[in-house]
Amino acid sequence: MPMALPGPSPIVPTVDFAAQGVQHGHLRLPHSRDDSAWGSIMIPVCVIAQGEGPTALLTGANHGDEYEGPAALYELARTLYPAQVTGRVIIAPALNYPAFLAGTRTSPIDKGNLNRSFPGRPDGSVTQKIADYVTRALVPLADIVLDLHSGGRTLDFLPYAAAHELPDKAQQARCFAAVAAFAAPYSMKMLEIDAVGMLDTAVENAGKTFVTTELGGAGTATARSIAIARRGVLNVLHHAGILSGQPQTGPTRWLDMPSAACFVCAQDGGLVAFAHDLGDALRQGDVVARVYPLGRTGCAPMEYRAGMDGILAARHVPGLLQAGDCLCVIAQQREEGI
């Protein structure tokens, strides 16, 4: 018996994605709950379109505690006008809206991690329904997708734009050309610990150009990281041919995550004391951090060492960590682009 096709999404947009001009509205997701029997989750969305041309899908707050994306995209939705556009720009500045309102990585409704829920399900949890709508309704409209991330409350990153190594080398080249156009201080050939369920994977499987970022973190956004996000978004729109004129480019340092040795994970919990800061050069065997046990004085800390030469590209933020936490990421510098 053939597998049944999924039913329609319960999400209803209050904007017309085919219309010209500028529209500010919502993706309305029915959500019955104790305080609103026939309630809805209203996910903000903006569409700006003029004439024929490519479509860019711009998303922020895929994780709710990451703020550079929303800061850049709420501002863009306010200031971008149809006369500036050739094609279409779809802006979802707070994609995981329940998590964004709560300031948490995952949804407070179902504890779903949106960026581990793709392609989603129309009959699933709230988070799965959002993922399903993005996969089946928004991604097919897009030629290029930019999903803005940072480290949230528990990680801090060097500010970089990134893409992945892909089987389709022509598609990979398009992705890294867009990374270069973003012109972050760093540009990364990124390796994921687990790419299952990510928006990245859903977009790449659809054959589209995909760019992501890690633009800082620590549960906040700085003036510098917001400026990088805002400039990079405009640069990508210039690169896609949606905006005319010249992008605001600058130098970027290319980084690579060649293997799982990039990731250093804690074997035990404790108090972390880093021996290096973000951007510091490391040699294989250098002590990156020491983790002190908490229950007794006089115990030697566990030393965590670099598994390869490189620079410290990401680090754990809270002073206390648990066994299994990502302590840091080490990336290798490249002489030129991918």
Coordinates of N, CA and C in Angstrom, one line a residue, residues 216-335:
G216 N 28.3 35.4 17.2 CA 28.5 35.7 18.6 C 27.7 34.8 19.5
G217 N 27.0 35.4 20.5 CA 26.2 34.5 21.4 C 26.2 35.0 22.8
A218 N 26.3 34.1 23.8 CA 26.3 34.5 25.2 C 24.9 35.0 25.6
G219 N 23.9 34.7 24.8 CA 22.5 35.1 25.2 C 22.3 36.6 25.0
T220 N 23.0 37.3 24.2 CA 22.9 38.7 23.9 C 23.3 39.0 22.5
A221 N 23.3 40.3 22.2 CA 23.8 40.7 20.9 C 24.5 42.1 21.2
T222 N 25.7 42.3 20.5 CA 26.4 43.5 20.7 C 26.2 44.4 19.5
A223 N 26.6 45.7 19.7 CA 26.5 46.6 18.6 C 27.3 46.1 17.4
R224 N 28.5 45.5 17.6 CA 29.3 45.0 16.5 C 28.6 43.8 15.8
S225 N 28.1 42.8 16.6 CA 27.5 41.7 16.0 C 26.2 42.0 15.2
I226 N 25.4 43.0 15.7 CA 24.2 43.4 15.0 C 24.6 44.1 13.7
A227 N 25.6 44.9 13.8 CA 26.1 45.6 12.5 C 26.6 44.6 11.5
I228 N 27.3 43.5 11.9 CA 27.7 42.5 11.0 C 26.5 41.8 10.4
A229 N 25.5 41.5 11.2 CA 24.3 40.8 10.7 C 23.6 41.7 9.7
R230 N 23.4 43.0 10.0 CA 22.6 43.9 9.1 C 23.4 44.1 7.8
R231 N 24.7 44.3 7.9 CA 25.4 44.5 6.6 C 25.4 43.2 5.8
G232 N 25.6 42.1 6.5 CA 25.7 40.8 5.8 C 24.4 40.5 5.0
V233 N 23.2 40.7 5.7 CA 21.9 40.5 5.0 C 21.8 41.3 3.7
L234 N 22.1 42.6 3.8 CA 22.1 43.4 2.6 C 23.1 42.9 1.5
N235 N 24.2 42.5 2.0 CA 25.2 42.0 1.0 C 24.7 40.8 0.3
V236 N 24.0 39.9 1.0 CA 23.5 38.7 0.4 C 22.4 39.1 -0.6
L237 N 21.6 40.0 -0.3 CA 20.5 40.5 -1.2 C 21.1 41.1 -2.5
H238 N 22.2 41.9 -2.3 CA 22.9 42.4 -3.5 C 23.5 41.2 -4.3
H239 N 24.1 40.3 -3.6 CA 24.7 39.1 -4.3 C 23.6 38.4 -5.1
A240 N 22.4 38.2 -4.6 CA 21.3 37.5 -5.2 C 20.7 38.3 -6.4
G241 N 21.1 39.5 -6.5 CA 20.5 40.4 -7.6 C 19.2 41.0 -7.2
I242 N 18.8 40.9 -6.0 CA 17.5 41.5 -5.5 C 17.7 43.0 -5.2
L243 N 18.8 43.4 -4.7 CA 19.1 44.8 -4.5 C 20.2 45.2 -5.5
S244 N 20.1 46.4 -6.1 CA 21.1 46.9 -7.0 C 22.1 47.6 -6.2
G245 N 23.2 48.1 -6.9 CA 24.2 48.8 -6.2 C 25.3 47.8 -5.7
Q246 N 26.2 48.4 -5.0 CA 27.4 47.7 -4.5 C 27.3 47.3 -3.0
P247 N 27.6 46.1 -2.7 CA 27.6 45.6 -1.3 C 28.7 46.3 -0.5
Q248 N 28.6 46.3 0.8 CA 29.6 46.8 1.7 C 30.5 45.6 2.1
T249 N 31.5 45.4 1.3 CA 32.4 44.2 1.5 C 33.5 44.6 2.4
G250 N 34.2 43.6 3.0 CA 35.3 43.8 3.8 C 36.1 42.5 3.8
P251 N 37.3 42.6 4.4 CA 38.1 41.3 4.5 C 37.5 40.3 5.3
T252 N 37.6 39.0 4.9 CA 37.2 37.9 5.7 C 38.3 36.9 5.8
R253 N 38.4 36.2 6.9 CA 39.3 35.1 7.1 C 38.6 33.8 7.0
W254 N 39.1 32.9 6.1 CA 38.4 31.6 5.8 C 38.9 30.6 6.8
L255 N 37.9 29.9 7.4 CA 38.1 28.8 8.4 C 37.5 27.5 7.9
D256 N 38.0 26.4 8.4 CA 37.5 25.1 8.0 C 37.4 24.3 9.3
M257 N 36.3 23.5 9.3 CA 36.2 22.5 10.4 C 36.3 21.1 9.7
P258 N 37.5 20.6 9.6 CA 37.7 19.4 8.7 C 37.3 18.1 9.3
S259 N 37.1 18.0 10.6 CA 36.8 16.7 11.2 C 36.2 16.9 12.6
A260 N 35.8 15.7 13.2 CA 35.2 15.8 14.5 C 36.2 16.2 15.6
A261 N 37.5 16.2 15.2 CA 38.5 16.7 16.2 C 38.3 18.2 16.5
C262 N 37.5 18.9 15.7 CA 37.3 20.3 16.0 C 36.5 20.5 17.3
F263 N 35.7 19.5 17.6 CA 34.8 19.6 18.8 C 35.5 19.1 20.0
V264 N 35.5 19.8 21.1 CA 36.0 19.4 22.4 C 34.8 19.3 23.3
C265 N 34.5 18.1 23.8 CA 33.3 18.0 24.7 C 33.7 17.6 26.1
A266 N 33.0 18.1 27.1 CA 33.3 17.8 28.5 C 33.0 16.3 28.8
Q267 N 34.0 15.7 29.5 CA 33.7 14.3 30.0 C 33.1 14.3 31.4
D268 N 33.3 15.3 32.1 CA 32.7 15.5 33.5 C 32.3 16.9 33.7
G269 N 31.3 17.1 34.6 CA 30.9 18.5 34.9 C 31.9 19.2 35.8
G270 N 31.7 20.5 36.0 CA 32.6 21.2 36.9 C 32.7 22.7 36.6
L271 N 33.7 23.3 37.1 CA 34.0 24.7 36.9 C 35.0 24.8 35.8
V272 N 34.6 25.6 34.7 CA 35.6 25.7 33.6 C 36.4 27.0 33.7
A273 N 37.7 26.8 33.4 CA 38.6 27.9 33.4 C 39.3 27.9 32.1
F274 N 39.0 28.7 31.2 CA 39.6 28.7 29.8 C 41.1 29.3 29.9
A275 N 41.9 28.7 29.2 CA 43.3 29.2 29.1 C 43.5 30.0 27.8
H276 N 42.5 30.1 27.0 CA 42.6 30.9 25.8 C 41.3 31.6 25.5
D277 N 41.3 32.7 24.7 CA 40.1 33.4 24.4 C 39.8 33.2 22.9
L278 N 38.5 33.5 22.5 CA 38.2 33.4 21.1 C 39.2 34.1 20.2
G279 N 39.5 33.4 19.1 CA 40.4 33.9 18.1 C 41.9 33.6 18.4
D280 N 42.2 33.1 19.6 CA 43.6 32.8 19.9 C 44.1 31.6 19.1
A281 N 45.3 31.7 18.7 CA 46.0 30.6 17.9 C 46.3 29.5 18.9
L282 N 46.1 28.2 18.4 CA 46.4 27.0 19.2 C 47.3 26.1 18.5
R283 N 48.1 25.4 19.2 CA 48.9 24.3 18.6 C 48.3 23.0 19.2
Q284 N 48.4 21.9 18.4 CA 47.9 20.6 18.9 C 48.6 20.3 20.2
G285 N 47.8 19.9 21.2 CA 48.3 19.6 22.5 C 48.3 20.8 23.5
D286 N 48.0 22.0 23.0 CA 47.9 23.1 23.9 C 46.7 22.9 24.9
V287 N 46.8 23.3 26.1 CA 45.7 23.3 27.0 C 44.7 24.4 26.6
V288 N 43.5 24.0 26.3 CA 42.5 25.0 26.0 C 41.7 25.4 27.3
A289 N 41.4 24.5 28.1 CA 40.6 24.8 29.3 C 40.9 23.7 30.4
R290 N 40.7 24.1 31.6 CA 40.7 23.2 32.8 C 39.4 23.2 33.5
V291 N 38.9 22.0 33.8 CA 37.6 21.9 34.5 C 37.9 21.3 35.9
Y292 N 37.5 22.1 36.9 CA 37.7 21.7 38.3 C 36.5 21.0 38.9
P293 N 36.7 19.9 39.5 CA 35.6 19.2 40.2 C 35.1 20.1 41.4
L294 N 33.8 20.0 41.7 CA 33.2 21.0 42.6 C 33.1 20.6 44.0
G295 N 33.0 19.3 44.3 CA 32.6 18.8 45.6 C 33.8 18.7 46.6
R296 N 35.0 19.0 46.2 CA 36.1 18.8 47.1 C 37.3 19.7 46.7
T297 N 38.0 20.3 47.6 CA 39.2 21.1 47.3 C 40.3 20.2 47.2
G298 N 41.4 20.7 46.6 CA 42.6 19.9 46.5 C 42.7 18.9 45.4
C299 N 41.7 18.8 44.5 CA 41.6 17.9 43.4 C 42.2 18.6 42.2
A300 N 43.0 17.9 41.4 CA 43.5 18.4 40.2 C 42.4 18.6 39.1
P301 N 42.4 19.7 38.3 CA 41.4 19.8 37.3 C 41.7 18.9 36.1
M302 N 40.7 18.6 35.3 CA 40.9 17.8 34.1 C 41.3 18.8 33.0
E303 N 42.4 18.5 32.3 CA 42.8 19.4 31.3 C 42.3 19.0 29.9
Y304 N 41.8 19.9 29.1 CA 41.3 19.6 27.8 C 42.3 20.3 26.8
R305 N 42.8 19.5 25.9 CA 43.8 20.0 25.0 C 43.3 20.0 23.5
A306 N 43.9 20.9 22.7 CA 43.6 21.0 21.3 C 44.0 19.8 20.6
G307 N 43.1 19.2 19.8 CA 43.4 18.0 19.0 C 44.1 18.3 17.7
M308 N 44.2 19.6 17.4 CA 44.9 20.0 16.1 C 45.3 21.5 16.2
D309 N 46.1 21.9 15.3 CA 46.5 23.3 15.2 C 45.2 24.1 14.7
G310 N 45.1 25.3 15.1 CA 44.0 26.1 14.7 C 43.8 27.3 15.5
I311 N 42.5 27.8 15.5 CA 42.2 29.0 16.4 C 40.9 28.6 17.2
L312 N 40.7 29.2 18.3 CA 39.5 29.0 19.1 C 38.4 29.7 18.5
A313 N 37.4 29.0 17.9 CA 36.3 29.5 17.1 C 35.0 29.6 17.9
A314 N 34.9 28.8 19.0 CA 33.7 28.9 19.8 C 34.1 28.4 21.2
R315 N 33.3 28.8 22.2 CA 33.6 28.4 23.6 C 32.3 28.4 24.4
H316 N 32.3 27.5 25.4 CA 31.2 27.4 26.3 C 31.1 28.7 27.2
V317 N 29.9 29.2 27.4 CA 29.8 30.5 28.1 C 29.6 30.4 29.6
P318 N 28.6 29.6 30.1 CA 28.5 29.6 31.6 C 29.7 29.0 32.3
G319 N 30.0 29.5 33.5 CA 31.2 29.1 34.2 C 31.1 27.6 34.6
L320 N 29.9 27.1 34.8 CA 29.7 25.7 35.2 C 29.3 24.9 33.9
L321 N 29.7 23.7 33.8 CA 29.3 22.9 32.6 C 29.0 21.5 33.1
Q322 N 28.3 20.8 32.3 CA 27.9 19.4 32.6 C 28.6 18.4 31.6
A323 N 28.7 17.2 32.0 CA 29.3 16.2 31.2 C 28.5 16.1 29.9
G324 N 29.3 16.1 28.8 CA 28.7 16.1 27.4 C 28.5 17.5 26.8
D325 N 28.7 18.5 27.6 CA 28.6 19.9 27.0 C 29.7 20.1 26.0
C326 N 29.4 20.8 24.9 CA 30.5 21.3 24.0 C 31.3 22.3 24.7
L327 N 32.5 22.0 25.0 CA 33.4 23.0 25.7 C 33.9 24.0 24.7
C328 N 34.3 23.6 23.5 CA 34.9 24.6 22.6 C 34.9 24.0 21.2
V329 N 35.2 24.8 20.2 CA 35.4 24.4 18.8 C 36.6 25.0 18.3
I330 N 37.5 24.2 17.7 CA 38.7 24.7 17.1 C 38.6 24.6 15.6
A331 N 38.9 25.6 14.9 CA 38.9 25.7 13.4 C 40.2 26.0 12.8
Q332 N 40.5 25.5 11.6 CA 41.7 25.7 11.0 C 41.6 26.9 10.0
Q333 N 42.6 27.7 9.9 CA 42.7 28.8 9.0 C 43.0 28.3 7.6
R334 N 42.4 28.9 6.6 CA 42.7 28.6 5.2 C 43.3 29.8 4.5
E335 N 44.1 29.6 3.5 CA 44.8 30.8 2.9 C 43.8 31.5 2.0

